[in-house]
Every structure is written in structure tokens, then in C-alpha cells.
PDB file of C-alpha atoms in Angstrom:
ATOM      1  CA  MET A   1      -7.745  -0.930  19.909  1.00  0.00           C
ATOM      2  CA  ASN A   2      -9.700  -4.060  20.626  1.00  0.00           C
ATOM      3  CA  ASP A   3     -10.661  -6.620  17.983  1.00  0.00           C
ATOM      4  CA  ARG A   4     -13.875  -4.912  16.883  1.00  0.00           C
ATOM      5  CA  GLU A   5     -12.281  -1.456  16.793  1.00  0.00           C
ATOM      6  CA  LYS A   6      -9.508  -2.754  14.546  1.00  0.00           C
ATOM      7  CA  ARG A   7     -12.044  -4.349  12.211  1.00  0.00           C
ATOM      8  CA  GLN A   8     -14.029  -1.108  12.048  1.00  0.00           C
ATOM      9  CA  SER A   9     -10.843   0.885  11.394  1.00  0.00           C
ATOM     10  CA  ILE A  10     -10.216  -1.264   8.309  1.00  0.00           C
ATOM     11  CA  ILE A  11     -13.737  -0.604   7.020  1.00  0.00           C
ATOM     12  CA  ASP A  12     -13.356   3.125   7.688  1.00  0.00           C
ATOM     13  CA  ALA A  13     -10.038   3.155   5.807  1.00  0.00           C
ATOM     14  CA  CYS A  14     -11.599   1.367   2.830  1.00  0.00           C
ATOM     15  CA  LEU A  15     -14.369   3.970   2.663  1.00  0.00           C
ATOM     16  CA  ARG A  16     -11.775   6.733   2.962  1.00  0.00           C
ATOM     17  CA  MET A  17      -9.713   5.272   0.081  1.00  0.00           C
ATOM     18  CA  ASN A  18     -12.672   5.650  -2.252  1.00  0.00           C
ATOM     19  CA  ALA A  19     -13.666   9.063  -0.863  1.00  0.00           C
ATOM     20  CA  LEU A  20     -10.097  10.292  -1.471  1.00  0.00           C
ATOM     21  CA  GLY A  21     -10.198   8.990  -5.045  1.00  0.00           C
ATOM     22  CA  ILE A  22      -7.247   6.623  -4.627  1.00  0.00           C
ATOM     23  CA  ASN A  23      -9.382   3.556  -5.241  1.00  0.00           C
ATOM     24  CA  GLN A  24     -12.522   2.495  -7.061  1.00  0.00           C
ATOM     25  CA  GLY A  25     -15.192  -0.007  -6.062  1.00  0.00           C
ATOM     26  CA  THR A  26     -13.800  -2.955  -4.101  1.00  0.00           C
ATOM     27  CA  SER A  27     -10.534  -3.224  -6.045  1.00  0.00           C
ATOM     28  CA  GLY A  28      -8.448  -2.195  -3.030  1.00  0.00           C
ATOM     29  CA  ASN A  29      -7.750  -4.228   0.097  1.00  0.00           C
ATOM     30  CA  ILE A  30      -6.314  -3.547   3.529  1.00  0.00           C
ATOM     31  CA  SER A  31      -4.719  -5.656   6.249  1.00  0.00           C
ATOM     32  CA  LEU A  32      -3.706  -4.921   9.829  1.00  0.00           C
ATOM     33  CA  ARG A  33      -1.442  -6.989  12.061  1.00  0.00           C
ATOM     34  CA  HIS A  34      -3.465  -8.478  14.899  1.00  0.00           C
ATOM     35  CA  GLY A  35      -2.088 -10.714  17.625  1.00  0.00           C
ATOM     36  CA  ALA A  36      -0.412 -13.746  16.066  1.00  0.00           C
ATOM     37  CA  GLY A  37      -1.946 -13.015  12.676  1.00  0.00           C
ATOM     38  CA  LEU A  38      -3.722 -10.310  10.701  1.00  0.00           C
ATOM     39  CA  LEU A  39      -7.120  -8.891   9.899  1.00  0.00           C
ATOM     40  CA  ILE A  40      -7.874  -8.436   6.193  1.00  0.00           C
ATOM     41  CA  THR A  41     -10.762  -7.232   4.075  1.00  0.00           C
ATOM     42  CA  PRO A  42     -13.037  -9.944   2.662  1.00  0.00           C
ATOM     43  CA  THR A  43     -13.324 -10.450  -1.081  1.00  0.00           C
ATOM     44  CA  SER A  44     -16.178  -8.956  -3.118  1.00  0.00           C
ATOM     45  CA  VAL A  45     -17.937  -7.179  -0.239  1.00  0.00           C
ATOM     46  CA  PRO A  46     -18.917  -3.544  -0.931  1.00  0.00           C
ATOM     47  CA  TYR A  47     -17.260  -1.252   1.583  1.00  0.00           C
ATOM     48  CA  GLU A  48     -20.572   0.514   2.250  1.00  0.00           C
ATOM     49  CA  THR A  49     -22.199  -2.681   3.549  1.00  0.00           C
ATOM     50  CA  MET A  50     -19.152  -4.350   5.118  1.00  0.00           C
ATOM     51  CA  GLN A  51     -19.592  -5.282   8.765  1.00  0.00           C
ATOM     52  CA  PRO A  52     -16.795  -5.786  11.331  1.00  0.00           C
ATOM     53  CA  GLU A  53     -17.521  -9.514  11.611  1.00  0.00           C
ATOM     54  CA  GLN A  54     -16.944  -9.889   7.854  1.00  0.00           C
ATOM     55  CA  VAL A  55     -13.320  -8.745   8.161  1.00  0.00           C
ATOM     56  CA  VAL A  56     -11.281 -11.963   8.046  1.00  0.00           C
ATOM     57  CA  TYR A  57      -8.748 -13.073  10.642  1.00  0.00           C
ATOM     58  CA  MET A  58      -5.807 -15.033   9.218  1.00  0.00           C
ATOM     59  CA  GLY A  59      -2.988 -16.729  11.062  1.00  0.00           C
ATOM     60  CA  LEU A  60       0.547 -16.050   9.865  1.00  0.00           C
ATOM     61  CA  ASP A  61       0.521 -19.669   8.648  1.00  0.00           C
ATOM     62  CA  GLY A  62      -2.199 -18.679   6.164  1.00  0.00           C
ATOM     63  CA  SER A  63      -5.037 -20.357   8.046  1.00  0.00           C
ATOM     64  CA  PHE A  64      -8.507 -18.809   8.222  1.00  0.00           C
ATOM     65  CA  ASP A  65     -12.104 -19.792   8.877  1.00  0.00           C
ATOM     66  CA  PRO A  66     -13.298 -21.649   5.735  1.00  0.00           C
ATOM     67  CA  ALA A  67     -16.681 -19.981   6.164  1.00  0.00           C
ATOM     68  CA  GLN A  68     -15.019 -16.656   5.302  1.00  0.00           C
ATOM     69  CA  ARG A  69     -13.270 -15.517   2.126  1.00  0.00           C
ATOM     70  CA  PRO A  70     -10.290 -13.158   2.514  1.00  0.00           C
ATOM     71  CA  SER A  71      -9.249 -10.745  -0.230  1.00  0.00           C
ATOM     72  CA  THR A  72      -7.906 -12.446  -3.329  1.00  0.00           C
ATOM     73  CA  GLU A  73      -4.648 -10.567  -2.625  1.00  0.00           C
ATOM     74  CA  TRP A  74      -4.190 -12.112   0.833  1.00  0.00           C
ATOM     75  CA  ARG A  75      -0.882 -13.718  -0.217  1.00  0.00           C
ATOM     76  CA  PHE A  76       1.097 -10.506  -0.524  1.00  0.00           C
ATOM     77  CA  HIS A  77      -0.496  -9.070   2.612  1.00  0.00           C
ATOM     78  CA  LEU A  78       0.551 -12.188   4.524  1.00  0.00           C
ATOM     79  CA  ASP A  79       4.041 -12.350   3.021  1.00  0.00           C
ATOM     80  CA  ILE A  80       4.745  -8.656   3.598  1.00  0.00           C
ATOM     81  CA  LEU A  81       3.755  -8.912   7.258  1.00  0.00           C
ATOM     82  CA  ARG A  82       5.840 -12.071   7.631  1.00  0.00           C
ATOM     83  CA  ALA A  83       8.895 -10.475   6.028  1.00  0.00           C
ATOM     84  CA  ARG A  84       8.617  -7.060   7.688  1.00  0.00           C
ATOM     85  CA  PRO A  85       8.223  -6.980  11.486  1.00  0.00           C
ATOM     86  CA  ASP A  86       8.322  -3.163  11.238  1.00  0.00           C
ATOM     87  CA  VAL A  87       5.108  -3.177   9.189  1.00  0.00           C
ATOM     88  CA  HIS A  88       1.729  -3.358  10.911  1.00  0.00           C
ATOM     89  CA  ALA A  89      -0.568  -2.251   8.087  1.00  0.00           C
ATOM     90  CA  VAL A  90      -0.737  -2.876   4.339  1.00  0.00           C
ATOM     91  CA  VAL A  91      -2.834  -0.770   1.961  1.00  0.00           C
ATOM     92  CA  HIS A  92      -3.346  -1.879  -1.633  1.00  0.00           C
ATOM     93  CA  ALA A  93      -5.262   0.275  -4.112  1.00  0.00           C
ATOM     94  CA  HIS A  94      -5.529   1.201  -7.774  1.00  0.00           C
ATOM     95  CA  PRO A  95      -4.970   4.993  -7.807  1.00  0.00           C
ATOM     96  CA  THR A  96      -5.205   6.411 -11.307  1.00  0.00           C
ATOM     97  CA  TYR A  97      -1.747   7.996 -11.663  1.00  0.00           C
ATOM     98  CA  CYS A  98       0.107   5.210  -9.859  1.00  0.00           C
ATOM     99  CA  THR A  99      -1.629   2.739 -12.145  1.00  0.00           C
ATOM    100  CA  VAL A 100      -0.806   4.743 -15.287  1.00  0.00           C
ATOM    101  CA  LEU A 101       2.893   4.642 -14.382  1.00  0.00           C
ATOM    102  CA  ALA A 102       2.615   0.963 -13.437  1.00  0.00           C
ATOM    103  CA  ILE A 103       1.034   0.145 -16.801  1.00  0.00           C
ATOM    104  CA  MET A 104       4.053   1.761 -18.430  1.00  0.00           C
ATOM    105  CA  GLY A 105       6.394  -0.186 -16.144  1.00  0.00           C
ATOM    106  CA  LEU A 106       7.856   3.030 -14.724  1.00  0.00           C
ATOM    107  CA  GLU A 107       9.217   3.506 -11.235  1.00  0.00           C
ATOM    108  CA  ILE A 108       8.903   6.924  -9.610  1.00  0.00           C
ATOM    109  CA  PRO A 109      12.345   8.608  -9.502  1.00  0.00           C
ATOM    110  CA  PRO A 110      13.450  11.342  -7.057  1.00  0.00           C
ATOM    111  CA  ILE A 111      11.506  14.199  -8.642  1.00  0.00           C
ATOM    112  CA  HIS A 112      10.557  15.627  -5.227  1.00  0.00           C
ATOM    113  CA  TYR A 113      12.002  15.302  -1.748  1.00  0.00           C
ATOM    114  CA  MET A 114       8.735  13.768  -0.473  1.00  0.00           C
ATOM    115  CA  ILE A 115       9.760  10.505  -2.118  1.00  0.00           C
ATOM    116  CA  ALA A 116      11.926  10.006   0.978  1.00  0.00           C
ATOM    117  CA  CYS A 117       8.725   9.244   2.904  1.00  0.00           C
ATOM    118  CA  ALA A 118       8.566   5.936   1.032  1.00  0.00           C
ATOM    119  CA  GLY A 119      11.969   4.961   2.411  1.00  0.00           C
ATOM    120  CA  GLY A 120      14.410   5.657  -0.411  1.00  0.00           C
ATOM    121  CA  ASP A 121      15.170   7.582  -3.591  1.00  0.00           C
ATOM    122  CA  THR A 122      12.774   5.627  -5.813  1.00  0.00           C
ATOM    123  CA  ILE A 123       9.408   3.941  -5.638  1.00  0.00           C
ATOM    124  CA  ARG A 124      10.035   0.712  -7.493  1.00  0.00           C
ATOM    125  CA  CYS A 125       7.656  -0.972  -9.918  1.00  0.00           C
ATOM    126  CA  ALA A 126       7.328  -4.715  -9.310  1.00  0.00           C
ATOM    127  CA  PRO A 127       7.130  -6.912 -12.441  1.00  0.00           C
ATOM    128  CA  TYR A 128       3.710  -8.087 -13.569  1.00  0.00           C
ATOM    129  CA  ALA A 129       2.197 -11.324 -12.320  1.00  0.00           C
ATOM    130  CA  THR A 130      -1.428 -12.471 -12.153  1.00  0.00           C
ATOM    131  CA  PHE A 131      -3.317 -11.031  -9.185  1.00  0.00           C
ATOM    132  CA  GLY A 132      -3.575 -13.209  -6.115  1.00  0.00           C
ATOM    133  CA  THR A 133      -0.609 -15.424  -7.045  1.00  0.00           C
ATOM    134  CA  GLN A 134       2.483 -16.360  -5.087  1.00  0.00           C
ATOM    135  CA  GLU A 135       4.543 -14.958  -7.976  1.00  0.00           C
ATOM    136  CA  LEU A 136       3.011 -11.505  -7.506  1.00  0.00           C
ATOM    137  CA  SER A 137       3.578 -11.747  -3.769  1.00  0.00           C
ATOM    138  CA  ALA A 138       7.278 -12.515  -4.276  1.00  0.00           C
ATOM    139  CA  HIS A 139       7.634  -9.549  -6.652  1.00  0.00           C
ATOM    140  CA  ALA A 140       5.894  -7.223  -4.182  1.00  0.00           C
ATOM    141  CA  VAL A 141       8.036  -8.275  -1.207  1.00  0.00           C
ATOM    142  CA  LYS A 142      11.193  -7.734  -3.274  1.00  0.00           C
ATOM    143  CA  ALA A 143      10.073  -4.303  -4.541  1.00  0.00           C
ATOM    144  CA  LEU A 144       9.347  -3.271  -0.938  1.00  0.00           C
ATOM    145  CA  ASP A 145      12.787  -4.272   0.331  1.00  0.00           C
ATOM    146  CA  GLY A 146      14.006  -1.187   2.214  1.00  0.00           C
ATOM    147  CA  ARG A 147      10.903   0.711   1.104  1.00  0.00           C
ATOM    148  CA  LEU A 148       7.432   1.540   2.367  1.00  0.00           C
ATOM    149  CA  ALA A 149       5.702   1.668  -1.011  1.00  0.00           C
ATOM    150  CA  CYS A 150       5.858   0.181  -4.492  1.00  0.00           C
ATOM    151  CA  LEU A 151       3.948   0.040  -7.744  1.00  0.00           C
ATOM    152  CA  LEU A 152       2.716  -3.209  -9.294  1.00  0.00           C
ATOM    153  CA  GLU A 153       3.084  -3.374 -13.073  1.00  0.00           C
ATOM    154  CA  HIS A 154      -0.273  -3.277 -14.910  1.00  0.00           C
ATOM    155  CA  HIS A 155      -2.016  -3.330 -11.540  1.00  0.00           C
ATOM    156  CA  GLY A 156      -1.716  -0.628  -8.860  1.00  0.00           C
ATOM    157  CA  MET A 157       0.239   0.232  -5.723  1.00  0.00           C
ATOM    158  CA  ILE A 158       1.023  -0.912  -2.200  1.00  0.00           C
ATOM    159  CA  ALA A 159       1.794   1.307   0.790  1.00  0.00           C
ATOM    160  CA  VAL A 160       2.793  -0.058   4.192  1.00  0.00           C
ATOM    161  CA  GLY A 161       3.453   1.426   7.586  1.00  0.00           C
ATOM    162  CA  PRO A 162       3.726   0.978  11.347  1.00  0.00           C
ATOM    163  CA  SER A 163       0.028   1.863  11.627  1.00  0.00           C
ATOM    164  CA  LEU A 164      -2.987   1.974   9.344  1.00  0.00           C
ATOM    165  CA  ALA A 165      -3.161   5.763   9.600  1.00  0.00           C
ATOM    166  CA  LYS A 166       0.437   6.109   8.394  1.00  0.00           C
ATOM    167  CA  ALA A 167       0.008   3.571   5.587  1.00  0.00           C
ATOM    168  CA  MET A 168      -3.077   5.457   4.389  1.00  0.00           C
ATOM    169  CA  TRP A 169      -1.253   8.779   4.593  1.00  0.00           C
ATOM    170  CA  LEU A 170       1.610   7.343   2.548  1.00  0.00           C
ATOM    171  CA  ALA A 171      -0.751   5.917  -0.073  1.00  0.00           C
ATOM    172  CA  VAL A 172      -2.054   9.441  -0.721  1.00  0.00           C
ATOM    173  CA  GLU A 173       1.492  10.855  -0.869  1.00  0.00           C
ATOM    174  CA  VAL A 174       2.564   8.189  -3.380  1.00  0.00           C
ATOM    175  CA  GLU A 175      -0.394   8.961  -5.629  1.00  0.00           C
ATOM    176  CA  THR A 176       0.523  12.669  -5.400  1.00  0.00           C
ATOM    177  CA  LEU A 177       4.106  11.867  -6.466  1.00  0.00           C
ATOM    178  CA  ALA A 178       2.777   9.742  -9.327  1.00  0.00           C
ATOM    179  CA  ARG A 179       0.565  12.603 -10.484  1.00  0.00           C
ATOM    180  CA  GLN A 180       3.493  15.027 -10.306  1.00  0.00           C
ATOM    181  CA  TYR A 181       5.761  12.678 -12.264  1.00  0.00           C
ATOM    182  CA  HIS A 182       3.067  12.112 -14.871  1.00  0.00           C
ATOM    183  CA  GLY A 183       2.757  15.887 -15.251  1.00  0.00           C
ATOM    184  CA  CYS A 184       6.528  16.278 -15.639  1.00  0.00           C
ATOM    185  CA  LEU A 185       6.596  13.653 -18.366  1.00  0.00           C
ATOM    186  CA  GLN A 186       4.109  15.723 -20.396  1.00  0.00           C
ATOM    187  CA  ILE A 187       6.668  18.542 -20.501  1.00  0.00           C
ATOM    188  CA  GLY A 188       9.939  16.647 -20.808  1.00  0.00           C
ATOM    189  CA  LYS A 189      12.538  14.788 -18.811  1.00  0.00           C
ATOM    190  CA  PRO A 190      12.498  16.094 -15.220  1.00  0.00           C
ATOM    191  CA  ARG A 191      15.626  16.959 -13.275  1.00  0.00           C
ATOM    192  CA  LEU A 192      16.154  14.537 -10.397  1.00  0.00           C
ATOM    193  CA  LEU A 193      17.407  15.060  -6.875  1.00  0.00           C
ATOM    194  CA  PRO A 194      20.629  13.204  -6.013  1.00  0.00           C
ATOM    195  CA  THR A 195      20.537  10.076  -3.846  1.00  0.00           C
ATOM    196  CA  GLU A 196      22.582  11.845  -1.161  1.00  0.00           C
ATOM    197  CA  GLU A 197      19.959  14.579  -0.824  1.00  0.00           C
ATOM    198  CA  ILE A 198      17.102  12.082  -0.542  1.00  0.00           C
ATOM    199  CA  GLU A 199      18.976  10.221   2.196  1.00  0.00           C
ATOM    200  CA  LYS A 200      19.565  13.513   4.027  1.00  0.00           C
ATOM    201  CA  VAL A 201      15.854  14.301   3.757  1.00  0.00           C
ATOM    202  CA  ARG A 202      14.872  10.770   4.840  1.00  0.00           C
ATOM    203  CA  ILE A 203      16.858  11.123   8.063  1.00  0.00           C
ATOM    204  CA  ARG A 204      15.575  14.661   8.655  1.00  0.00           C
ATOM    205  CA  MET A 205      11.965  13.529   8.126  1.00  0.00           C
ATOM    206  CA  ALA A 206      12.064  10.664  10.641  1.00  0.00           C
ATOM    207  CA  GLY A 207       8.669  10.672  12.283  1.00  0.00           C
ATOM    208  CA  TYR A 208       7.207  12.993   9.630  1.00  0.00           C
ATOM    209  CA  GLY A 209       3.673  12.340   8.428  1.00  0.00           C
ATOM    210  CA  HIS A 210       0.523  11.265  10.179  1.00  0.00           C
ATOM    211  CA  ALA A 211       1.006  11.374  13.956  1.00  0.00           C
ATOM    212  CA  ASP A 212      -0.647   8.465  15.737  1.00  0.00           C
ATOM    213  CA  LYS A 213      -2.457   9.186  18.969  1.00  0.00           C
TER     214      LYS A 213
END
């Protein structure tokens, strides 16, 4: 994709987040690796009126045009892309069930084999820190170590991937797992799959999920 197509793909993904019910208003934000930097959603711009030229380009040194205002969460987007050369897209949202678990400080355990899609046998919950801070960014990068998704305590979730399509697909899967775990907790303590089984599934599912063109 060229520059404008990438910018439009971010806008389309933002609209899709809300249509899918995994985000509300402009609380979510998305970034996409681009050249020597990244493209990221601007702050406080309704998705319905967002234009490609409003999507902000940032260098990996954190520089950006002072006439533009990137998402208030730009720090963890930048730090994740710096730390993870395998990641090309970052999706942050406030899905209801992920956020419920995050408020309770709960990680998602191996209740279902689909958890392997997030890279391991758990989806960790990063400790709370004020939004937009370097402290939150450090917590998020640590929670994502060896993983493709995490929860943020009292906040929401992050899903990452080698493409925006795959990161979006994973965000929906993580919210589904959160909803399933929430449902299990209403009944009792769920039985968990062993780590060895999740690793077996993870290897077997290599390449599973949204297929990029």
C-alpha cells in the first residue's frame, strides 16, 4: 500500500472496531509501521470525520509535525514497534469483557485452545498506570513479551500483529476469550488446558487467522 492507502486503512479499521463493538467513541487507537516510522491515529478526532491527512506520521525517535496531535497513547505504540521488529500493527481498544477482566486485574488463562493465537498460554494483564505515560508503555511492552496481546489494568487491551488485518482479527478473538472467561467465572472455576497442549496448538496453528492478500 502507498502512504494514502495505509492512512485510509487505519481509518477503516477504527470504524470497524466500533462497528464490531470492541470499542466505543474515540477511546481506541491504531498504529501501522511505515517506512522509518509509523502512522498513528490523531487524538480526539471522530472516526467518522477523520481524513487520511489527519493520520499522524511519527519517526521512531518520537518526532512528529507539531501542527498535528498523535493519539495520547502514542508512547506505547512507539515503544512496542521499537521493541518488536515482528510487529507491524498495534490495535488498542476498550472492549467490554476485556476491560471487565482488566478492572479486576485478571489475566486470561488457558480456558480455550484459541488463546494460543495470542502467542502463549495466558493473556497477561499489565499493571495500572496513567494513560499516555511512559510507565504504562513500559508495563505494556513487558506484558507483550513473547505475546501478541495483553490487557491493561483498569483500562483495556492491546493486540499486535504482522499486519493490521491480523491485529484486528486478534483483537476480536481476545474479546471473545474474555467473554468466555467471564461466563465461566459466573459458574465456577474453569478447568484449564495444560501449557504443553497450548504450545502444541500454537505450533499447529502457525499461519492461522486472517490471511493477508
